[in-house]
């Protein structure tokens, strides 16, 4: 049940679904107050339940003769600067006269039964009830609209500013959403890291003042994921309150919490205001990206479930929603740049024999690309390596009974390329200054339509007529020297946002022309793992770090927000190329099962025993993947807290489950452990791998599956021994219920 109710007498909006309520009200100065976001409430609701006028010392007050109405003491829905609220504002607009003051008053609202898409930007879609609250500033003639969409598992917010006046104004900040929570007893959970160690979980209690994460790199970044969770100190996976926010955007962002002296916690999220200034001409509109907000009172497991279900249904396009993803073989770690058609076909042939469904040709097939020094931007095939072109190769791969995938990095250019020679002006950067490189490459100015069109035209020459089923869209350099040669001086603050709009435009052009191509996004691994990308590319390369043990943390952290079906996960060679660790093929496979699944190694070099094991893994995953890609994910043990990790997936009907347990370092003489399973039907019996008789769901959930220890070096059980162990179980409901 989703609804939006407006109580005219109380001047209150109640947005509600089965799990959460969100309450907004019109204050006495006609600004909006934020009254509540939490467990779903029953009406009637009154303003007096949520707010009270307070007469406090050293405040500035709005109305003369009234010392108890100060915006600084209110909980606000979209706070403004300069008129009695001294905290951080959600927006800043510079007017024609140089003033940043504003007074946006409630004007009208609309409740709609359908959501309209955002043009040119990724957005949520599907069944929702929509509320649009229109505010107006009479002095600047600006219309500020706060838009809400109530879905089953989340509430989505965004903001639109329209210039109805005669003069241009400049937007310095326009957050997608802001809420003022009534207390500060929260911990902030963020997902931070760097290349090859993305989305590690960091949790810290809120303190007075501002705490924030952001990106000013032109991409959402591996350093801070554009998502944040606020949880109570006592909240665990299985109990307690939590609020989660995630931005549907891939560019610069800010997520910030400010705790004020009244213990109010102001949470806001949107495009980073740093280096941002948007000129809004008369008659024009500016739309912020959307922020997804969700709440639970029953633990992080449920919060993630809300995100996962929401993303699978309302971010990922309908076409890919319930489709299991092909098992792939990628040649990157097998060959790097050193390949030709024979080598590729040999790999593919071996892959086909093992049961692989999609062969992906990674970097190095185009231009003069024999190293990372050159080639990017020249999107024509290197016929020395591939004499039959992509067309010929893709047909050969298809003849082997596999789909064919291709790597591209459309936003970049190298020196000594045809593109750089012919269009040096396509570069992002101030021509009067030196431009910095990263991995020897430079960023193209995607804020320009002609640049986007040029790259599109190049790519269509390759893709038209070839049999390409999948694209891996990479991006390996963040934006430096953000400056566009085509924009006037007073619009240079628009470059970062216009750049990402250009990226979205190319995504849109490619997905429109090739609707059947599955796209996996990538940015040196997980450097752009966000909901904006997921709208176009339903899966993302989670990390360049393919070590199974490292992946425990990376995939665990990623799963806090994103569902398994979005996470690219491959089995790679040992010693591992990032950390040189040796792990068994079993452990590597068991970890990679929790994602899209594939291989990234030289299959021609594997022993026949290894090939047999891989064939079994592929068979196993084919049977398991509908469950893994569409079921609900549970985290049973955290690699951030213990030597062990345990994960689980259960389908919505509780018919079957897949459980995995991993131990990083072996210990001697350990006690027997019991792993309590979640989400089963307590009244039913389940067949469990390794047990002859079915076991009651209630026993599995309350007592658990037994994990017998295996001593180092001495095989006491059939399970693998030593460091980096893993075990998996498949649970299937028995027909006869208890
Ligand atoms: C990035 C990607 C890798 C691979 C290389 C190719 O690092 O994350 O998976 O595609 O580029 O250059």
XYZ file of C-alpha atoms in Angstrom, residues 121-686:
566
model
C 19.185 11.672 -16.645
C 18.772 8.267 -15.065
C 15.797 7.964 -12.727
C 13.579 5.528 -10.904
C 10.618 4.108 -12.800
C 7.559 1.946 -12.226
C 4.592 1.945 -9.949
C 4.660 4.931 -7.566
C 2.484 7.668 -6.094
C 3.932 11.091 -6.760
C 3.771 14.308 -4.781
C 4.980 17.600 -6.202
C 5.119 20.573 -3.828
C 5.577 23.899 -5.529
C 7.240 26.775 -3.678
C 7.673 30.283 -5.025
C 10.004 33.204 -4.431
C 8.243 36.426 -5.458
C 11.340 38.605 -5.521
C 13.373 36.499 -7.961
C 10.347 34.944 -9.670
C 11.685 31.453 -9.167
C 9.656 28.287 -8.801
C 11.159 25.577 -6.633
C 9.446 22.203 -6.825
C 10.143 19.330 -4.448
C 9.193 16.046 -6.085
C 8.555 12.816 -4.194
C 7.758 9.343 -5.477
C 6.498 6.788 -2.989
C 7.452 3.233 -4.001
C 6.961 -0.010 -2.080
C 10.463 -0.098 -0.647
C 11.634 3.490 -0.801
C 10.755 7.134 -1.189
C 12.582 8.974 -3.949
C 13.163 12.728 -3.873
C 14.416 15.347 -6.264
C 14.280 19.111 -6.788
C 13.500 21.302 -9.763
C 14.189 25.017 -10.098
C 12.467 27.086 -12.796
C 13.289 30.644 -13.661
C 10.078 32.576 -14.315
C 11.831 35.941 -14.075
C 13.478 38.199 -16.635
C 17.043 37.861 -15.374
C 19.425 34.915 -15.217
C 20.323 33.511 -11.808
C 23.157 31.178 -10.812
C 22.575 27.961 -8.902
C 25.509 27.358 -6.557
C 23.909 24.394 -4.807
C 20.698 22.414 -5.301
C 20.585 19.273 -3.185
C 18.320 16.436 -4.266
C 16.929 16.056 -0.768
C 17.419 17.080 2.835
C 15.797 15.915 6.047
C 16.155 17.047 9.660
C 16.040 14.119 12.070
C 14.921 14.942 15.607
C 17.926 13.440 17.427
C 21.602 12.696 16.933
C 21.842 9.150 18.287
C 22.971 7.784 14.976
C 26.053 6.210 13.557
C 27.079 7.074 10.033
C 27.982 4.103 7.872
C 29.889 4.910 4.713
C 31.376 2.812 1.918
C 34.829 4.102 1.183
C 38.148 2.932 -0.199
C 40.222 3.313 -3.323
C 41.184 1.400 -6.450
C 41.108 -2.356 -5.750
C 39.599 -1.881 -2.280
C 36.229 -0.326 -2.943
C 33.283 0.081 -0.547
C 34.822 -0.978 2.751
C 32.425 -0.328 5.615
C 33.313 2.482 8.040
C 31.000 3.305 10.913
C 31.333 6.247 13.285
C 28.999 7.955 15.742
C 27.642 11.347 14.736
C 29.243 14.285 16.493
C 28.261 17.961 16.575
C 29.173 19.704 13.333
C 29.452 18.488 9.793
C 30.497 15.017 8.667
C 30.417 14.233 4.997
C 31.563 12.161 2.066
C 31.882 13.505 -1.438
C 33.468 13.173 -4.828
C 34.888 16.014 -6.888
C 36.511 13.653 -9.411
C 33.826 13.820 -12.081
C 32.741 10.274 -11.174
C 30.970 8.918 -8.121
C 34.323 7.276 -7.254
C 35.924 4.299 -5.551
C 36.870 6.624 -2.689
C 33.339 7.185 -1.422
C 30.278 5.443 -2.790
C 27.327 7.848 -3.238
C 25.312 6.124 -0.519
C 25.070 6.523 3.230
C 23.381 4.687 6.075
C 22.438 6.117 9.448
C 21.956 3.419 12.057
C 21.378 3.334 15.759
C 24.276 2.208 17.933
C 22.369 -0.939 18.821
C 21.276 -1.686 15.243
C 22.631 -4.968 13.842
C 21.889 -6.947 10.715
C 18.798 -8.352 12.384
C 17.448 -5.630 14.691
C 17.076 -1.903 14.966
C 16.491 1.275 13.051
C 18.365 2.423 9.977
C 17.949 5.010 7.243
C 19.661 4.598 3.879
C 20.180 7.091 1.062
C 21.684 6.544 -2.362
C 21.978 8.978 -5.243
C 20.901 8.074 -8.786
C 23.870 9.906 -10.218
C 27.398 9.120 -11.411
C 29.146 12.482 -11.135
C 30.346 14.687 -8.285
C 28.233 14.272 -5.177
C 27.961 15.321 -1.564
C 26.339 13.353 1.257
C 26.421 15.228 4.500
C 25.114 15.101 8.045
C 25.165 18.187 10.235
C 24.406 17.819 13.911
C 23.326 21.143 15.383
C 23.172 22.473 18.945
C 19.563 21.280 19.279
C 20.762 17.716 18.543
C 18.968 17.773 15.200
C 20.734 15.767 12.490
C 20.425 17.288 9.050
C 21.015 14.698 6.331
C 21.329 15.921 2.766
C 22.505 14.552 -0.534
C 22.942 15.799 -4.060
C 25.386 17.085 -6.651
C 28.531 18.366 -4.952
C 28.328 22.156 -4.700
C 32.116 22.396 -5.024
C 33.113 23.788 -8.423
C 29.437 23.861 -9.402
C 27.659 26.943 -10.723
C 24.768 26.631 -13.130
C 23.459 29.607 -15.070
C 19.685 29.446 -15.151
C 18.401 31.690 -17.914
C 14.835 33.073 -17.965
C 12.289 30.380 -18.807
C 14.733 27.533 -18.077
C 14.542 24.660 -15.583
C 17.245 22.765 -13.718
C 16.594 19.284 -12.374
C 18.632 17.700 -9.616
C 19.233 13.941 -9.777
C 17.055 11.707 -7.623
C 17.972 10.420 -4.190
C 16.556 7.109 -2.968
C 15.646 7.098 0.729
C 14.639 4.050 2.663
C 13.984 3.160 6.274
C 13.643 0.089 8.441
C 13.143 -0.660 12.094
C 14.326 -4.264 11.743
C 18.015 -4.140 10.952
C 20.490 -3.677 8.126
C 19.415 -6.913 6.472
C 15.972 -5.407 5.843
C 17.443 -2.053 4.823
C 19.544 -3.813 2.174
C 16.538 -5.874 1.135
C 14.637 -2.611 0.567
C 17.462 -1.267 -1.591
C 17.930 -4.539 -3.485
C 14.269 -4.990 -4.309
C 13.947 -1.328 -5.235
C 17.007 -1.387 -7.510
C 16.013 -4.618 -9.218
C 12.537 -3.283 -9.955
C 12.813 0.479 -10.256
C 16.360 1.254 -11.408
C 17.274 -1.654 -13.683
C 15.348 -1.491 -16.958
C 12.390 -3.871 -17.342
C 14.178 -5.785 -20.077
C 16.987 -6.914 -17.771
C 15.033 -7.175 -14.530
C 14.344 -10.856 -14.296
C 16.986 -12.066 -16.670
C 19.752 -14.206 -15.313
C 23.145 -13.035 -16.511
C 25.391 -15.042 -18.842
C 28.468 -16.774 -17.422
C 31.393 -15.055 -19.071
C 35.058 -15.556 -19.837
C 37.091 -12.334 -20.071
C 40.578 -12.333 -21.589
C 42.059 -9.379 -19.624
C 43.989 -11.207 -16.926
C 44.681 -14.049 -19.394
C 46.412 -11.976 -22.091
C 46.417 -8.278 -21.147
C 47.324 -6.490 -24.426
C 49.180 -9.437 -25.880
C 46.764 -11.329 -28.136
C 45.745 -12.049 -31.687
C 42.723 -13.735 -33.168
C 44.180 -17.248 -32.829
C 44.879 -16.755 -29.147
C 41.411 -15.345 -28.538
C 39.684 -18.123 -30.438
C 41.753 -20.716 -28.563
C 40.631 -19.241 -25.248
C 37.028 -19.068 -26.411
C 37.076 -22.678 -27.636
C 38.290 -23.876 -24.269
C 35.702 -21.708 -22.540
C 32.908 -23.100 -24.710
C 33.925 -26.644 -23.772
C 33.648 -25.737 -20.084
C 30.143 -24.331 -20.560
C 30.891 -20.574 -20.661
C 28.121 -18.611 -22.383
C 29.723 -15.262 -23.208
C 33.242 -14.484 -24.335
C 34.418 -10.929 -23.602
C 37.256 -9.354 -25.553
C 38.793 -6.759 -23.253
C 41.144 -3.844 -23.925
C 43.571 -3.866 -26.873
C 41.514 -4.702 -30.004
C 41.482 -1.234 -31.584
C 43.796 1.413 -33.037
C 47.410 1.082 -32.069
C 46.614 -0.269 -28.626
C 49.473 -2.531 -27.555
C 49.922 -0.916 -24.169
C 48.183 1.731 -22.104
C 50.297 4.416 -23.840
C 48.167 4.791 -26.925
C 45.083 3.834 -28.910
C 42.163 5.178 -26.907
C 39.876 7.190 -29.132
C 40.669 5.243 -32.291
C 37.652 2.963 -32.320
C 38.561 0.998 -35.416
C 39.801 -2.535 -35.281
C 43.500 -3.398 -35.218
C 43.603 -5.749 -38.206
C 47.102 -6.934 -37.397
C 45.723 -8.547 -34.286
C 42.270 -9.321 -35.643
C 42.458 -9.743 -39.433
C 38.765 -10.618 -39.679
C 37.694 -7.615 -37.664
C 35.209 -7.634 -34.816
C 32.607 -8.870 -37.258
C 34.658 -11.926 -38.183
C 35.703 -12.639 -34.613
C 32.211 -12.229 -33.225
C 30.928 -14.698 -35.803
C 33.607 -17.227 -34.880
C 32.653 -16.899 -31.217
C 28.998 -17.345 -32.063
C 29.871 -20.425 -34.097
C 31.280 -21.859 -30.873
C 27.823 -21.421 -29.338
C 28.762 -18.410 -27.232
C 27.741 -14.775 -27.121
C 30.364 -12.133 -27.818
C 31.246 -9.097 -25.696
C 33.507 -6.118 -26.340
C 35.411 -3.661 -24.111
C 35.268 0.071 -24.846
C 36.425 3.201 -23.045
C 34.580 5.884 -25.005
C 35.253 8.895 -22.759
C 39.046 8.851 -23.184
C 41.818 9.564 -25.640
C 45.570 8.874 -25.810
C 48.278 10.911 -27.435
C 49.497 9.742 -30.829
C 46.063 8.712 -31.965
C 44.142 9.704 -35.054
C 41.477 11.239 -32.830
C 43.970 13.411 -30.952
C 45.587 14.544 -34.214
C 42.315 15.366 -35.946
C 40.422 16.803 -32.977
C 42.840 18.156 -30.370
C 40.078 20.552 -29.322
C 37.943 17.591 -28.136
C 40.051 17.465 -24.965
C 38.704 18.541 -21.620
C 41.004 21.247 -20.253
C 41.998 24.891 -20.337
C 44.068 25.319 -23.538
C 46.278 27.885 -21.819
C 47.374 25.336 -19.230
C 49.009 21.929 -19.096
C 46.621 18.979 -18.907
C 47.332 16.130 -16.468
C 47.146 12.508 -17.539
C 46.177 9.326 -15.728
C 47.315 5.950 -17.091
C 48.709 8.035 -20.001
C 45.225 9.059 -21.076
C 43.127 12.210 -21.211
C 39.430 12.908 -20.787
C 37.340 13.932 -23.777
C 35.005 16.858 -23.293
C 31.742 14.948 -23.068
C 29.938 18.150 -22.081
C 29.951 18.793 -25.850
C 27.307 17.196 -28.051
C 29.645 17.080 -31.055
C 32.200 15.027 -29.098
C 29.561 12.565 -27.934
C 28.174 12.297 -31.471
C 31.650 11.717 -32.924
C 32.386 8.838 -30.539
C 28.938 7.380 -31.140
C 29.526 7.443 -34.905
C 32.886 5.685 -34.457
C 31.379 3.005 -32.278
C 28.457 2.326 -34.601
C 30.949 1.583 -37.387
C 32.243 -1.289 -35.249
C 28.977 -2.433 -33.722
C 26.706 -2.265 -36.779
C 26.977 -5.536 -38.580
C 29.040 -7.244 -35.866
C 27.501 -9.757 -33.555
C 28.047 -8.013 -30.223
C 25.829 -9.068 -27.308
C 27.592 -7.344 -24.417
C 29.703 -4.247 -23.848
C 32.073 -3.552 -20.982
C 32.144 0.269 -20.776
C 35.260 1.299 -18.887
C 36.424 4.689 -17.552
C 39.947 4.906 -16.171
C 40.743 8.551 -15.527
C 39.022 11.055 -13.332
C 38.517 14.600 -14.528
C 41.301 17.088 -13.923
C 41.482 20.614 -15.346
C 37.700 20.687 -15.700
C 37.192 23.253 -18.423
C 35.263 23.157 -21.662
C 36.451 25.128 -24.675
C 32.878 25.448 -25.854
C 31.259 26.975 -22.797
C 31.334 30.720 -22.049
C 33.248 31.969 -18.987
C 30.204 32.226 -16.777
C 29.196 28.620 -17.469
C 32.462 26.840 -16.674
C 30.907 25.784 -13.361
C 28.580 23.560 -15.390
C 31.314 21.358 -16.861
C 31.230 18.484 -14.367
C 27.462 18.072 -14.561
C 27.330 18.571 -18.324
C 30.075 15.947 -18.676
C 28.062 13.271 -16.912
C 24.946 14.295 -18.869
C 27.051 13.664 -22.004
C 27.976 10.209 -20.690
C 24.294 9.488 -20.062
C 23.501 10.746 -23.543
C 25.918 8.286 -25.143
C 24.514 5.504 -22.966
C 21.059 6.468 -24.142
C 22.081 6.586 -27.820
C 23.788 3.189 -27.611
C 21.029 1.441 -25.667
C 18.415 2.868 -28.050
C 20.293 1.700 -31.131
C 21.306 -1.655 -29.656
C 18.547 -2.552 -27.187
C 19.689 -6.164 -26.923
C 23.247 -5.411 -25.847
C 23.845 -5.993 -22.146
C 26.196 -3.330 -20.764
C 28.500 -3.776 -17.780
C 29.877 -0.501 -16.443
C 33.407 -0.285 -15.092
C 35.731 2.447 -13.866
C 39.099 0.883 -13.031
C 36.892 -1.687 -11.341
C 34.266 -0.208 -9.039
C 34.984 3.502 -9.465
C 31.521 4.326 -10.748
C 29.379 1.764 -8.955
C 26.198 3.801 -8.607
C 22.495 3.838 -9.388
C 22.988 6.300 -12.243
C 25.096 3.783 -14.146
C 22.781 0.927 -13.210
C 19.870 2.590 -14.983
C 21.695 2.003 -18.290
C 24.135 -0.786 -17.422
C 22.423 -3.356 -15.202
C 25.726 -4.808 -13.970
C 29.054 -3.273 -12.934
C 32.597 -4.583 -12.548
C 32.804 -4.599 -8.768
C 36.578 -4.263 -8.451
C 39.789 -4.913 -10.363
C 40.751 -6.872 -7.271
C 39.764 -10.459 -8.110
C 41.351 -12.148 -5.088
C 38.662 -14.265 -3.415
C 39.610 -13.203 0.117
C 39.758 -9.520 -0.759
C 36.435 -9.916 -2.533
C 34.764 -11.034 0.711
C 34.995 -7.486 2.044
C 34.421 -5.774 -1.291
C 31.277 -7.755 -2.099
C 30.029 -7.623 1.495
C 30.356 -3.818 1.587
C 28.809 -3.469 -1.872
C 25.836 -5.618 -0.829
C 24.808 -3.103 1.815
C 23.182 -1.126 -1.019
C 23.436 -3.061 -4.287
C 21.895 -6.452 -5.202
C 24.037 -9.435 -6.235
C 22.780 -9.345 -9.815
C 24.574 -6.007 -10.327
C 27.979 -7.238 -9.097
C 30.500 -8.488 -11.641
C 32.455 -11.340 -10.002
C 35.047 -13.544 -11.682
C 37.278 -16.450 -10.817
C 40.847 -15.453 -11.665
C 44.237 -17.184 -11.718
C 46.590 -17.897 -8.820
C 48.897 -16.438 -7.664
C 46.329 -13.671 -7.752
C 47.387 -10.721 -9.925
C 46.556 -8.057 -7.342
C 47.755 -9.571 -4.074
C 49.634 -12.737 -5.139
C 47.527 -14.893 -2.797
C 47.008 -18.594 -3.450
C 43.452 -19.798 -2.902
C 41.719 -22.961 -4.023
C 39.579 -22.970 -7.164
C 36.691 -23.962 -4.937
C 37.003 -20.901 -2.717
C 37.434 -18.633 -5.735
C 34.313 -20.118 -7.296
C 32.246 -20.002 -4.106
C 32.977 -16.283 -3.664
C 32.336 -15.472 -7.340
C 28.944 -17.251 -7.193
C 27.704 -14.220 -5.234
C 27.423 -11.994 -8.279
C 27.099 -12.305 -12.041
C 29.810 -15.043 -12.159
C 32.479 -15.646 -14.756
C 36.161 -16.388 -15.328
C 39.090 -14.137 -16.072
C 42.110 -16.402 -16.570
C 43.913 -18.360 -19.231
C 41.739 -21.439 -19.522
C 44.172 -22.980 -21.989
C 46.726 -23.210 -19.170
C 44.492 -25.048 -16.714
C 45.119 -28.688 -15.820
C 42.469 -31.221 -16.751
C 41.558 -31.592 -13.065
C 41.006 -27.844 -12.885
C 38.986 -27.878 -16.081
C 36.786 -30.623 -14.669
C 36.261 -28.584 -11.543
C 35.391 -25.514 -13.618
C 32.899 -27.519 -15.666
C 31.257 -28.591 -12.411
C 31.248 -25.010 -11.085
C 29.558 -23.761 -14.233
C 26.936 -26.506 -14.090
C 26.340 -25.763 -10.430
C 25.991 -22.043 -11.012
C 23.605 -22.546 -13.922
C 21.289 -24.407 -11.550
C 21.693 -21.841 -8.813
C 21.766 -18.516 -10.628
C 18.053 -17.732 -10.905
C 17.950 -17.948 -7.129
C 21.144 -15.887 -6.744
C 20.154 -13.221 -9.257
C 16.546 -12.771 -8.138
C 16.432 -13.908 -4.488
C 16.893 -11.962 -1.262
C 20.435 -11.686 0.081
C 21.346 -12.184 3.739
C 24.637 -11.445 5.470
C 25.161 -13.963 8.272
C 28.765 -13.236 9.281
C 30.794 -10.155 8.402
C 34.393 -10.217 7.123
C 34.778 -6.793 8.733
C 34.147 -8.301 12.163
C 35.456 -11.855 12.181
C 37.748 -14.378 10.534
C 34.649 -15.839 8.938
C 32.101 -14.644 6.412
C 28.740 -16.213 5.666
C 26.218 -15.235 3.026
C 22.906 -16.588 1.962
C 20.218 -16.145 -0.700
C 16.586 -17.196 -0.324
C 13.886 -16.906 -2.975
C 10.778 -14.869 -2.240
C 8.628 -18.002 -1.816
C 11.151 -19.526 0.627
C 11.336 -22.632 -1.555
C 15.119 -22.772 -1.802
C 18.236 -21.218 -0.391
C 21.939 -21.070 -1.138
C 24.331 -20.654 1.780
C 28.100 -20.126 1.834
C 30.607 -19.960 4.678
C 34.190 -18.770 4.336
C 37.071 -18.877 6.793
C 40.104 -16.680 6.116
C 42.824 -18.140 8.351
C 42.862 -21.703 9.655
C 42.973 -22.216 13.439
C 43.888 -25.372 15.333
C 41.537 -27.279 17.568
C 38.489 -25.140 16.931
C 35.045 -25.708 18.368
C 32.130 -26.873 16.239
C 30.143 -23.902 14.930
C 26.502 -23.544 14.056
C 25.452 -21.234 11.271
C 21.923 -19.955 11.791
C 20.068 -19.683 8.494
C 17.624 -16.804 7.856
C 14.430 -16.296 5.947
C 13.176 -19.910 5.710
C 9.688 -21.148 6.401
C 9.755 -22.370 9.990
C 6.878 -24.784 9.405
C 8.526 -26.585 6.516
C 11.256 -29.161 6.030
C 14.278 -28.541 3.838
